[in-house]
Amino acid sequence: MDKNNDAWTLERLVLEINKNKITDFTVSRKEYEILSDSVKSIGIWHINNDARSAAFYAYGMSQEKGSPAVLIVREDELASCYTGFTEAMLQHVAFIVICIQNSLKGHRFIEKCISNEFPLNCGQSQYDLDKILSGINDFHSPVMFDISEQPSNTELKECSLAFLKNSALKSFNSVICFDRYKDLTVDNTRLYSCEHRYGVFSKYLGFINGTEDKACLIAPAEFFDLDINILNSRYINGRFKVILINKNGGSFKYKNWVNNNSIGYAELSEDNINELNNYLNNDLPEIIFLSLKEN
């Protein structure tokens, strides 16, 4: 088969990189879970859900081993990687960045701290890739490969929050949620894009402490990993109402920590709308882990 004509996908790029004796891959859990088992079986996978920490991790591993590690990120995570990329550049440490759905347009500050950018879906051939990888140690700062195509091995289904339109949320001055839940059209809904997920719980806490309004935050449960220190905040009060959307099964892994910080916690389904309303209407801080049915 002439691979020059094959589409460049994340999986294909990982396999080609590994053939060049590069074995360490740092990735978020979301990207890791969509990879096939055959790809997961090659190399060593390091899962880190915080992009900034992952960039420093890849840099530190590359520096210690004297050979490049691989960092896999999405375009909306690039800004968080900037400090790690900058330090790697200053210390002349090369590692490989695979960025999904990226163009450095709009990320000029990133462009200053990488050796080169290779948009693989824009004409790079198998020969080009082999040549780049064979000389990777000649670079003295991170090298970035762009992939616009992402595998959908485990495609996450969008979920509907339309049933909440008739809940106690109608009495809130503001409902803050992400654009994937745009069918939630109660009055005064504020939509965030997913690129704003870092620190969103802390931003929400600042919002409710800056106003006397009643506001609720709705976010995917996995985003909580990116801001877990919010549980230690002394500013949490009875107006702290967070609904975490669970689509992947299992329980909330921080529930004991929540309870130990005097925050109410409940695991509900969309069938428990009356119980949900009770939690939203009481005078206690609450985190509600809401499991949704598949569409």
PDB file of C-alpha atoms in Angstrom:
ATOM      1  CA  MET A   1       0.000   0.000   0.000  1.00  0.00           C
ATOM      2  CA  ASP A   2       1.253   3.473  -0.806  1.00  0.00           C
ATOM      3  CA  LYS A   3       1.007   5.221   2.521  1.00  0.00           C
ATOM      4  CA  ASN A   4       1.747   8.565   0.927  1.00  0.00           C
ATOM      5  CA  ASN A   5      -1.903   8.670  -0.141  1.00  0.00           C
ATOM      6  CA  ASP A   6      -3.352   7.526   3.177  1.00  0.00           C
ATOM      7  CA  ALA A   7      -5.076  10.068   5.394  1.00  0.00           C
ATOM      8  CA  TRP A   8      -2.947  11.165   8.314  1.00  0.00           C
ATOM      9  CA  THR A   9      -4.791  10.256  11.510  1.00  0.00           C
ATOM     10  CA  LEU A  10      -3.683  10.403  15.118  1.00  0.00           C
ATOM     11  CA  GLU A  11      -3.365   6.611  15.269  1.00  0.00           C
ATOM     12  CA  ARG A  12      -1.277   6.391  12.123  1.00  0.00           C
ATOM     13  CA  LEU A  13       1.059   9.135  13.333  1.00  0.00           C
ATOM     14  CA  VAL A  14       1.524   7.460  16.743  1.00  0.00           C
ATOM     15  CA  LEU A  15       2.423   4.165  15.062  1.00  0.00           C
ATOM     16  CA  GLU A  16       4.922   5.830  12.713  1.00  0.00           C
ATOM     17  CA  ILE A  17       6.553   7.713  15.572  1.00  0.00           C
ATOM     18  CA  ASN A  18       6.882   4.517  17.589  1.00  0.00           C
ATOM     19  CA  LYS A  19       8.618   2.803  14.647  1.00  0.00           C
ATOM     20  CA  ASN A  20      11.371   5.381  15.128  1.00  0.00           C
ATOM     21  CA  LYS A  21      12.038   4.024  18.652  1.00  0.00           C
ATOM     22  CA  ILE A  22      10.140   6.831  20.373  1.00  0.00           C
ATOM     23  CA  THR A  23       8.157   5.151  23.139  1.00  0.00           C
ATOM     24  CA  ASP A  24       6.804   7.660  25.676  1.00  0.00           C
ATOM     25  CA  PHE A  25       3.420   9.295  24.999  1.00  0.00           C
ATOM     26  CA  THR A  26       1.738  11.824  27.299  1.00  0.00           C
ATOM     27  CA  VAL A  27      -1.978  12.275  26.641  1.00  0.00           C
ATOM     28  CA  SER A  28      -5.238  13.327  28.278  1.00  0.00           C
ATOM     29  CA  ARG A  29      -7.643  10.587  29.301  1.00  0.00           C
ATOM     30  CA  LYS A  30     -10.180  11.767  26.721  1.00  0.00           C
ATOM     31  CA  GLU A  31      -7.723  11.342  23.832  1.00  0.00           C
ATOM     32  CA  TYR A  32      -6.411   8.080  25.268  1.00  0.00           C
ATOM     33  CA  GLU A  33      -9.874   6.511  25.433  1.00  0.00           C
ATOM     34  CA  ILE A  34     -10.574   7.040  21.740  1.00  0.00           C
ATOM     35  CA  LEU A  35      -7.438   5.170  20.678  1.00  0.00           C
ATOM     36  CA  SER A  36      -7.691   1.539  19.607  1.00  0.00           C
ATOM     37  CA  ASP A  37      -6.303  -1.233  21.802  1.00  0.00           C
ATOM     38  CA  SER A  38      -3.603  -1.991  19.221  1.00  0.00           C
ATOM     39  CA  VAL A  39      -2.247   1.550  19.513  1.00  0.00           C
ATOM     40  CA  LYS A  40      -2.479   1.547  23.303  1.00  0.00           C
ATOM     41  CA  SER A  41      -0.367  -1.613  23.349  1.00  0.00           C
ATOM     42  CA  ILE A  42       2.684   0.100  21.849  1.00  0.00           C
ATOM     43  CA  GLY A  43       4.986   2.336  23.841  1.00  0.00           C
ATOM     44  CA  ILE A  44       4.384   3.689  27.343  1.00  0.00           C
ATOM     45  CA  TRP A  45       1.333   5.877  27.934  1.00  0.00           C
ATOM     46  CA  HIS A  46       1.303   8.586  30.602  1.00  0.00           C
ATOM     47  CA  ILE A  47      -2.182  10.047  31.245  1.00  0.00           C
ATOM     48  CA  ASN A  48      -2.391  13.612  32.540  1.00  0.00           C
ATOM     49  CA  ASN A  49      -5.642  15.568  32.314  1.00  0.00           C
ATOM     50  CA  ASP A  50      -4.057  18.992  32.784  1.00  0.00           C
ATOM     51  CA  ALA A  51      -2.399  20.251  29.578  1.00  0.00           C
ATOM     52  CA  ARG A  52       0.046  22.546  31.385  1.00  0.00           C
ATOM     53  CA  SER A  53       1.269  19.728  33.611  1.00  0.00           C
ATOM     54  CA  ALA A  54       1.426  17.372  30.619  1.00  0.00           C
ATOM     55  CA  ALA A  55       3.682  19.783  28.700  1.00  0.00           C
ATOM     56  CA  PHE A  56       6.104  20.026  31.617  1.00  0.00           C
ATOM     57  CA  TYR A  57       5.954  16.246  32.048  1.00  0.00           C
ATOM     58  CA  ALA A  58       6.900  15.606  28.413  1.00  0.00           C
ATOM     59  CA  TYR A  59       9.658  18.203  28.663  1.00  0.00           C
ATOM     60  CA  GLY A  60      11.064  16.710  31.881  1.00  0.00           C
ATOM     61  CA  MET A  61      10.985  13.164  30.517  1.00  0.00           C
ATOM     62  CA  SER A  62      12.701  14.198  27.287  1.00  0.00           C
ATOM     63  CA  GLN A  63      15.374  16.072  29.219  1.00  0.00           C
ATOM     64  CA  GLU A  64      16.063  13.181  31.590  1.00  0.00           C
ATOM     65  CA  LYS A  65      16.084  10.424  28.967  1.00  0.00           C
ATOM     66  CA  GLY A  66      17.938  12.406  26.334  1.00  0.00           C
ATOM     67  CA  SER A  67      15.371  11.328  23.740  1.00  0.00           C
ATOM     68  CA  PRO A  68      12.082  12.975  22.784  1.00  0.00           C
ATOM     69  CA  ALA A  69       8.791  12.089  24.409  1.00  0.00           C
ATOM     70  CA  VAL A  70       5.462  12.796  22.706  1.00  0.00           C
ATOM     71  CA  LEU A  71       2.756  15.158  23.959  1.00  0.00           C
ATOM     72  CA  ILE A  72      -0.754  14.846  22.446  1.00  0.00           C
ATOM     73  CA  VAL A  73      -3.018  17.869  22.921  1.00  0.00           C
ATOM     74  CA  ARG A  74      -5.967  19.593  21.275  1.00  0.00           C
ATOM     75  CA  GLU A  75      -5.801  23.087  19.811  1.00  0.00           C
ATOM     76  CA  ASP A  76      -7.783  24.642  22.658  1.00  0.00           C
ATOM     77  CA  GLU A  77      -5.145  23.376  25.121  1.00  0.00           C
ATOM     78  CA  LEU A  78      -2.171  25.076  23.439  1.00  0.00           C
ATOM     79  CA  ALA A  79      -2.302  28.218  25.554  1.00  0.00           C
ATOM     80  CA  SER A  80      -1.941  26.123  28.708  1.00  0.00           C
ATOM     81  CA  CYS A  81       1.234  24.527  27.278  1.00  0.00           C
ATOM     82  CA  TYR A  82       3.030  27.807  26.682  1.00  0.00           C
ATOM     83  CA  THR A  83       5.177  27.862  29.849  1.00  0.00           C
ATOM     84  CA  GLY A  84       6.322  24.267  29.325  1.00  0.00           C
ATOM     85  CA  PHE A  85       7.170  24.940  25.684  1.00  0.00           C
ATOM     86  CA  THR A  86       9.069  28.105  26.612  1.00  0.00           C
ATOM     87  CA  GLU A  87      11.191  26.398  29.245  1.00  0.00           C
ATOM     88  CA  ALA A  88      11.983  23.544  26.851  1.00  0.00           C
ATOM     89  CA  MET A  89      13.097  26.099  24.257  1.00  0.00           C
ATOM     90  CA  LEU A  90      15.313  27.935  26.758  1.00  0.00           C
ATOM     91  CA  GLN A  91      16.877  24.661  27.895  1.00  0.00           C
ATOM     92  CA  HIS A  92      17.267  23.394  24.287  1.00  0.00           C
ATOM     93  CA  VAL A  93      15.152  20.287  24.886  1.00  0.00           C
ATOM     94  CA  ALA A  94      13.304  18.744  21.950  1.00  0.00           C
ATOM     95  CA  PHE A  95      10.098  16.778  22.274  1.00  0.00           C
ATOM     96  CA  ILE A  96       7.248  16.031  19.885  1.00  0.00           C
ATOM     97  CA  VAL A  97       3.859  17.726  20.117  1.00  0.00           C
ATOM     98  CA  ILE A  98       0.908  16.243  18.241  1.00  0.00           C
ATOM     99  CA  CYS A  99      -1.807  18.874  18.101  1.00  0.00           C
ATOM    100  CA  ILE A 100      -5.252  17.839  16.929  1.00  0.00           C
ATOM    101  CA  GLN A 101      -7.161  20.265  14.704  1.00  0.00           C
ATOM    102  CA  ASN A 102      -4.541  22.972  14.881  1.00  0.00           C
ATOM    103  CA  SER A 103      -3.161  25.909  12.990  1.00  0.00           C
ATOM    104  CA  LEU A 104      -0.760  28.256  14.741  1.00  0.00           C
ATOM    105  CA  LYS A 105      -2.744  31.192  13.380  1.00  0.00           C
ATOM    106  CA  GLY A 106      -3.915  32.889  16.533  1.00  0.00           C
ATOM    107  CA  HIS A 107      -1.174  31.153  18.555  1.00  0.00           C
ATOM    108  CA  ARG A 108       1.825  33.252  17.532  1.00  0.00           C
ATOM    109  CA  PHE A 109       3.230  33.143  21.071  1.00  0.00           C
ATOM    110  CA  ILE A 110       3.447  29.339  20.701  1.00  0.00           C
ATOM    111  CA  GLU A 111       5.172  29.672  17.333  1.00  0.00           C
ATOM    112  CA  LYS A 112       8.060  31.494  19.028  1.00  0.00           C
ATOM    113  CA  CYS A 113       8.980  28.530  21.224  1.00  0.00           C
ATOM    114  CA  ILE A 114       8.772  25.576  18.834  1.00  0.00           C
ATOM    115  CA  SER A 115      11.436  24.565  16.314  1.00  0.00           C
ATOM    116  CA  ASN A 116       9.033  23.848  13.497  1.00  0.00           C
ATOM    117  CA  GLU A 117       5.416  23.060  12.677  1.00  0.00           C
ATOM    118  CA  PHE A 118       4.471  20.286  10.263  1.00  0.00           C
ATOM    119  CA  PRO A 119       0.814  20.259   9.098  1.00  0.00           C
ATOM    120  CA  LEU A 120       0.590  16.611   8.058  1.00  0.00           C
ATOM    121  CA  ASN A 121      -2.691  16.931   6.210  1.00  0.00           C
ATOM    122  CA  CYS A 122      -1.254  19.600   3.953  1.00  0.00           C
ATOM    123  CA  GLY A 123       1.098  17.585   1.779  1.00  0.00           C
ATOM    124  CA  GLN A 124       3.602  15.999   4.146  1.00  0.00           C
ATOM    125  CA  SER A 125       4.561  12.578   2.788  1.00  0.00           C
ATOM    126  CA  GLN A 126       5.728   9.410   4.487  1.00  0.00           C
ATOM    127  CA  TYR A 127       9.250  10.271   3.327  1.00  0.00           C
ATOM    128  CA  ASP A 128       9.020  13.723   4.925  1.00  0.00           C
ATOM    129  CA  LEU A 129       7.869  12.267   8.238  1.00  0.00           C
ATOM    130  CA  ASP A 130      10.640   9.655   8.343  1.00  0.00           C
ATOM    131  CA  LYS A 131      13.217  12.336   7.585  1.00  0.00           C
ATOM    132  CA  ILE A 132      11.893  14.616  10.350  1.00  0.00           C
ATOM    133  CA  LEU A 133      11.751  11.831  12.936  1.00  0.00           C
ATOM    134  CA  SER A 134      15.216  10.509  12.138  1.00  0.00           C
ATOM    135  CA  GLY A 135      16.666  13.943  12.846  1.00  0.00           C
ATOM    136  CA  ILE A 136      14.477  14.874  15.786  1.00  0.00           C
ATOM    137  CA  ASN A 137      17.412  15.161  18.192  1.00  0.00           C
ATOM    138  CA  ASP A 138      18.876  17.889  15.982  1.00  0.00           C
ATOM    139  CA  PHE A 139      16.023  20.165  17.013  1.00  0.00           C
ATOM    140  CA  HIS A 140      16.535  22.179  20.194  1.00  0.00           C
ATOM    141  CA  SER A 141      12.939  22.894  21.209  1.00  0.00           C
ATOM    142  CA  PRO A 142       9.528  21.250  20.765  1.00  0.00           C
ATOM    143  CA  VAL A 143       8.482  20.125  17.281  1.00  0.00           C
ATOM    144  CA  MET A 144       4.781  20.210  16.413  1.00  0.00           C
ATOM    145  CA  PHE A 145       2.793  17.947  14.086  1.00  0.00           C
ATOM    146  CA  ASP A 146      -0.738  19.052  13.198  1.00  0.00           C
ATOM    147  CA  ILE A 147      -3.470  16.490  12.646  1.00  0.00           C
ATOM    148  CA  SER A 148      -6.891  17.708  11.575  1.00  0.00           C
ATOM    149  CA  GLU A 149      -8.486  14.266  11.611  1.00  0.00           C
ATOM    150  CA  GLN A 150      -9.341  12.541  14.877  1.00  0.00           C
ATOM    151  CA  PRO A 151     -10.368   8.882  15.272  1.00  0.00           C
ATOM    152  CA  SER A 152     -13.885   8.230  16.520  1.00  0.00           C
ATOM    153  CA  ASN A 153     -13.318   4.773  17.963  1.00  0.00           C
ATOM    154  CA  THR A 154     -15.364   5.724  21.032  1.00  0.00           C
ATOM    155  CA  GLU A 155     -17.615   8.486  19.854  1.00  0.00           C
ATOM    156  CA  LEU A 156     -19.126  10.434  22.726  1.00  0.00           C
ATOM    157  CA  LYS A 157     -22.796  11.121  22.204  1.00  0.00           C
ATOM    158  CA  GLU A 158     -24.155  14.545  22.895  1.00  0.00           C
ATOM    159  CA  CYS A 159     -26.747  14.702  25.599  1.00  0.00           C
ATOM    160  CA  SER A 160     -29.902  16.705  26.047  1.00  0.00           C
ATOM    161  CA  LEU A 161     -30.715  18.821  29.074  1.00  0.00           C
ATOM    162  CA  ALA A 162     -34.074  19.913  27.674  1.00  0.00           C
ATOM    163  CA  PHE A 163     -35.882  18.285  30.613  1.00  0.00           C
ATOM    164  CA  LEU A 164     -34.311  20.913  32.918  1.00  0.00           C
ATOM    165  CA  LYS A 165     -36.288  23.700  31.260  1.00  0.00           C
ATOM    166  CA  ASN A 166     -39.163  22.963  33.620  1.00  0.00           C
ATOM    167  CA  SER A 167     -37.023  22.502  36.741  1.00  0.00           C
ATOM    168  CA  ALA A 168     -36.203  24.877  39.583  1.00  0.00           C
ATOM    169  CA  LEU A 169     -33.533  26.394  37.337  1.00  0.00           C
ATOM    170  CA  LYS A 170     -36.284  28.674  36.034  1.00  0.00           C
ATOM    171  CA  SER A 171     -35.996  30.640  39.286  1.00  0.00           C
ATOM    172  CA  PHE A 172     -32.243  31.242  38.931  1.00  0.00           C
ATOM    173  CA  ASN A 173     -30.947  34.601  37.749  1.00  0.00           C
ATOM    174  CA  SER A 174     -28.220  32.868  35.729  1.00  0.00           C
ATOM    175  CA  VAL A 175     -27.492  29.364  34.490  1.00  0.00           C
ATOM    176  CA  ILE A 176     -23.910  28.919  33.318  1.00  0.00           C
ATOM    177  CA  CYS A 177     -23.243  25.927  31.084  1.00  0.00           C
ATOM    178  CA  PHE A 178     -21.251  24.770  28.064  1.00  0.00           C
ATOM    179  CA  ASP A 179     -22.263  25.108  24.441  1.00  0.00           C
ATOM    180  CA  ARG A 180     -22.693  21.335  24.084  1.00  0.00           C
ATOM    181  CA  TYR A 181     -25.807  21.815  26.239  1.00  0.00           C
ATOM    182  CA  LYS A 182     -27.241  24.621  24.126  1.00  0.00           C
ATOM    183  CA  ASP A 183     -30.702  23.059  24.108  1.00  0.00           C
ATOM    184  CA  LEU A 184     -31.039  24.254  27.712  1.00  0.00           C
ATOM    185  CA  THR A 185     -32.855  27.483  26.963  1.00  0.00           C
ATOM    186  CA  VAL A 186     -33.988  28.723  30.370  1.00  0.00           C
ATOM    187  CA  ASP A 187     -33.827  32.494  30.701  1.00  0.00           C
ATOM    188  CA  ASN A 188     -30.401  34.040  31.277  1.00  0.00           C
ATOM    189  CA  THR A 189     -28.402  30.994  30.201  1.00  0.00           C
ATOM    190  CA  ARG A 190     -24.733  31.856  29.673  1.00  0.00           C
ATOM    191  CA  LEU A 191     -22.867  29.526  27.303  1.00  0.00           C
ATOM    192  CA  TYR A 192     -19.149  28.795  27.632  1.00  0.00           C
ATOM    193  CA  SER A 193     -17.142  27.053  24.937  1.00  0.00           C
ATOM    194  CA  CYS A 194     -15.106  24.036  26.039  1.00  0.00           C
ATOM    195  CA  GLU A 195     -11.847  25.950  25.651  1.00  0.00           C
ATOM    196  CA  HIS A 196     -12.878  27.837  28.801  1.00  0.00           C
ATOM    197  CA  ARG A 197     -13.169  24.708  30.935  1.00  0.00           C
ATOM    198  CA  TYR A 198      -9.962  25.296  32.897  1.00  0.00           C
ATOM    199  CA  GLY A 199     -10.770  26.857  36.253  1.00  0.00           C
ATOM    200  CA  VAL A 200     -14.466  27.119  35.395  1.00  0.00           C
ATOM    201  CA  PHE A 201     -15.564  26.151  38.929  1.00  0.00           C
ATOM    202  CA  SER A 202     -13.309  28.801  40.437  1.00  0.00           C
ATOM    203  CA  LYS A 203     -14.615  31.383  37.951  1.00  0.00           C
ATOM    204  CA  TYR A 204     -18.168  30.408  38.866  1.00  0.00           C
ATOM    205  CA  LEU A 205     -17.395  30.772  42.581  1.00  0.00           C
ATOM    206  CA  GLY A 206     -15.979  34.232  41.925  1.00  0.00           C
ATOM    207  CA  PHE A 207     -19.132  35.072  39.965  1.00  0.00           C
ATOM    208  CA  ILE A 208     -21.551  34.159  42.750  1.00  0.00           C
ATOM    209  CA  ASN A 209     -19.435  35.976  45.333  1.00  0.00           C
ATOM    210  CA  GLY A 210     -19.423  39.068  43.145  1.00  0.00           C
ATOM    211  CA  THR A 211     -23.209  39.226  43.003  1.00  0.00           C
ATOM    212  CA  GLU A 212     -26.210  38.504  45.180  1.00  0.00           C
ATOM    213  CA  ASP A 213     -27.882  36.750  42.258  1.00  0.00           C
ATOM    214  CA  LYS A 214     -28.822  33.091  42.345  1.00  0.00           C
ATOM    215  CA  ALA A 215     -26.732  31.211  39.782  1.00  0.00           C
ATOM    216  CA  CYS A 216     -26.127  27.560  38.885  1.00  0.00           C
ATOM    217  CA  LEU A 217     -23.202  26.016  36.999  1.00  0.00           C
ATOM    218  CA  ILE A 218     -23.724  22.969  34.736  1.00  0.00           C
ATOM    219  CA  ALA A 219     -20.560  21.228  33.511  1.00  0.00           C
ATOM    220  CA  PRO A 220     -19.360  17.798  32.357  1.00  0.00           C
ATOM    221  CA  ALA A 221     -18.197  15.750  35.353  1.00  0.00           C
ATOM    222  CA  GLU A 222     -14.765  15.191  33.803  1.00  0.00           C
ATOM    223  CA  PHE A 223     -14.064  18.945  33.883  1.00  0.00           C
ATOM    224  CA  PHE A 224     -13.952  18.787  37.681  1.00  0.00           C
ATOM    225  CA  ASP A 225     -10.517  17.141  37.455  1.00  0.00           C
ATOM    226  CA  LEU A 226      -9.192  20.427  36.071  1.00  0.00           C
ATOM    227  CA  ASP A 227     -10.216  22.507  39.109  1.00  0.00           C
ATOM    228  CA  ILE A 228     -10.483  20.145  42.096  1.00  0.00           C
ATOM    229  CA  ASN A 229      -8.828  22.548  44.557  1.00  0.00           C
ATOM    230  CA  ILE A 230     -12.058  24.528  44.500  1.00  0.00           C
ATOM    231  CA  LEU A 231     -13.234  22.173  47.239  1.00  0.00           C
ATOM    232  CA  ASN A 232     -10.767  23.777  49.646  1.00  0.00           C
ATOM    233  CA  SER A 233     -12.124  27.296  49.142  1.00  0.00           C
ATOM    234  CA  ARG A 234     -13.429  29.173  52.163  1.00  0.00           C
ATOM    235  CA  TYR A 235     -15.639  31.240  49.845  1.00  0.00           C
ATOM    236  CA  ILE A 236     -18.120  28.459  49.091  1.00  0.00           C
ATOM    237  CA  ASN A 237     -21.527  29.419  50.444  1.00  0.00           C
ATOM    238  CA  GLY A 238     -25.133  28.285  50.213  1.00  0.00           C
ATOM    239  CA  ARG A 239     -25.531  29.749  46.722  1.00  0.00           C
ATOM    240  CA  PHE A 240     -22.911  27.334  45.345  1.00  0.00           C
ATOM    241  CA  LYS A 241     -25.022  25.036  43.129  1.00  0.00           C
ATOM    242  CA  VAL A 242     -23.162  22.826  40.661  1.00  0.00           C
ATOM    243  CA  ILE A 243     -24.662  20.131  38.425  1.00  0.00           C
ATOM    244  CA  LEU A 244     -22.076  17.704  37.043  1.00  0.00           C
ATOM    245  CA  ILE A 245     -23.244  15.839  33.952  1.00  0.00           C
ATOM    246  CA  ASN A 246     -22.280  12.171  33.955  1.00  0.00           C
ATOM    247  CA  LYS A 247     -22.493  10.244  30.672  1.00  0.00           C
ATOM    248  CA  ASN A 248     -19.803   7.621  31.218  1.00  0.00           C
ATOM    249  CA  GLY A 249     -21.130   5.544  34.113  1.00  0.00           C
ATOM    250  CA  GLY A 250     -19.553   5.096  37.522  1.00  0.00           C
ATOM    251  CA  SER A 251     -19.586   7.341  40.563  1.00  0.00           C
ATOM    252  CA  PHE A 252     -18.025  10.703  41.286  1.00  0.00           C
ATOM    253  CA  LYS A 253     -14.532   9.929  42.570  1.00  0.00           C
ATOM    254  CA  TYR A 254     -14.361  13.025  44.768  1.00  0.00           C
ATOM    255  CA  LYS A 255     -17.600  12.483  46.700  1.00  0.00           C
ATOM    256  CA  ASN A 256     -15.848  11.768  50.022  1.00  0.00           C
ATOM    257  CA  TRP A 257     -13.752  14.892  49.604  1.00  0.00           C
ATOM    258  CA  VAL A 258     -16.927  16.880  48.885  1.00  0.00           C
ATOM    259  CA  ASN A 259     -18.601  15.622  52.060  1.00  0.00           C
ATOM    260  CA  ASN A 260     -15.489  16.307  54.142  1.00  0.00           C
ATOM    261  CA  ASN A 261     -15.619  19.949  53.017  1.00  0.00           C
ATOM    262  CA  SER A 262     -19.197  20.427  54.249  1.00  0.00           C
ATOM    263  CA  ILE A 263     -20.653  20.533  50.751  1.00  0.00           C
ATOM    264  CA  GLY A 264     -23.845  18.632  50.022  1.00  0.00           C
ATOM    265  CA  TYR A 265     -23.592  15.848  47.455  1.00  0.00           C
ATOM    266  CA  ALA A 266     -26.203  13.817  45.587  1.00  0.00           C
ATOM    267  CA  GLU A 267     -26.194  11.276  42.768  1.00  0.00           C
ATOM    268  CA  LEU A 268     -29.374  11.634  40.713  1.00  0.00           C
ATOM    269  CA  SER A 269     -30.814  10.697  37.348  1.00  0.00           C
ATOM    270  CA  GLU A 270     -33.124  12.734  35.141  1.00  0.00           C
ATOM    271  CA  ASP A 271     -36.014  10.754  36.643  1.00  0.00           C
ATOM    272  CA  ASN A 272     -35.374  12.425  40.032  1.00  0.00           C
ATOM    273  CA  ILE A 273     -36.498  15.892  38.967  1.00  0.00           C
ATOM    274  CA  ASN A 274     -38.365  16.571  42.240  1.00  0.00           C
ATOM    275  CA  GLU A 275     -35.359  15.611  44.327  1.00  0.00           C
ATOM    276  CA  LEU A 276     -33.149  17.746  42.081  1.00  0.00           C
ATOM    277  CA  ASN A 277     -35.432  20.710  42.704  1.00  0.00           C
ATOM    278  CA  ASN A 278     -35.113  20.211  46.455  1.00  0.00           C
ATOM    279  CA  TYR A 279     -31.319  20.414  46.239  1.00  0.00           C
ATOM    280  CA  LEU A 280     -31.466  23.487  44.014  1.00  0.00           C
ATOM    281  CA  ASN A 281     -33.887  25.276  46.340  1.00  0.00           C
ATOM    282  CA  ASN A 282     -32.223  24.626  49.702  1.00  0.00           C
ATOM    283  CA  ASP A 283     -29.788  26.998  51.457  1.00  0.00           C
ATOM    284  CA  LEU A 284     -26.742  24.701  51.356  1.00  0.00           C
ATOM    285  CA  PRO A 285     -23.851  24.416  48.892  1.00  0.00           C
ATOM    286  CA  GLU A 286     -24.515  21.440  46.632  1.00  0.00           C
ATOM    287  CA  ILE A 287     -22.769  19.336  44.017  1.00  0.00           C
ATOM    288  CA  ILE A 288     -25.263  17.204  42.100  1.00  0.00           C
ATOM    289  CA  PHE A 289     -23.895  14.323  40.015  1.00  0.00           C
ATOM    290  CA  LEU A 290     -26.552  13.931  37.338  1.00  0.00           C
ATOM    291  CA  SER A 291     -26.493  10.743  35.240  1.00  0.00           C
ATOM    292  CA  LEU A 292     -28.175  11.062  31.848  1.00  0.00           C
ATOM    293  CA  LYS A 293     -29.671   8.392  29.630  1.00  0.00           C
ATOM    294  CA  GLU A 294     -28.078   7.855  26.232  1.00  0.00           C
ATOM    295  CA  ASN A 295     -29.900   9.601  23.385  1.00  0.00           C
TER     296      ASN A 295
END
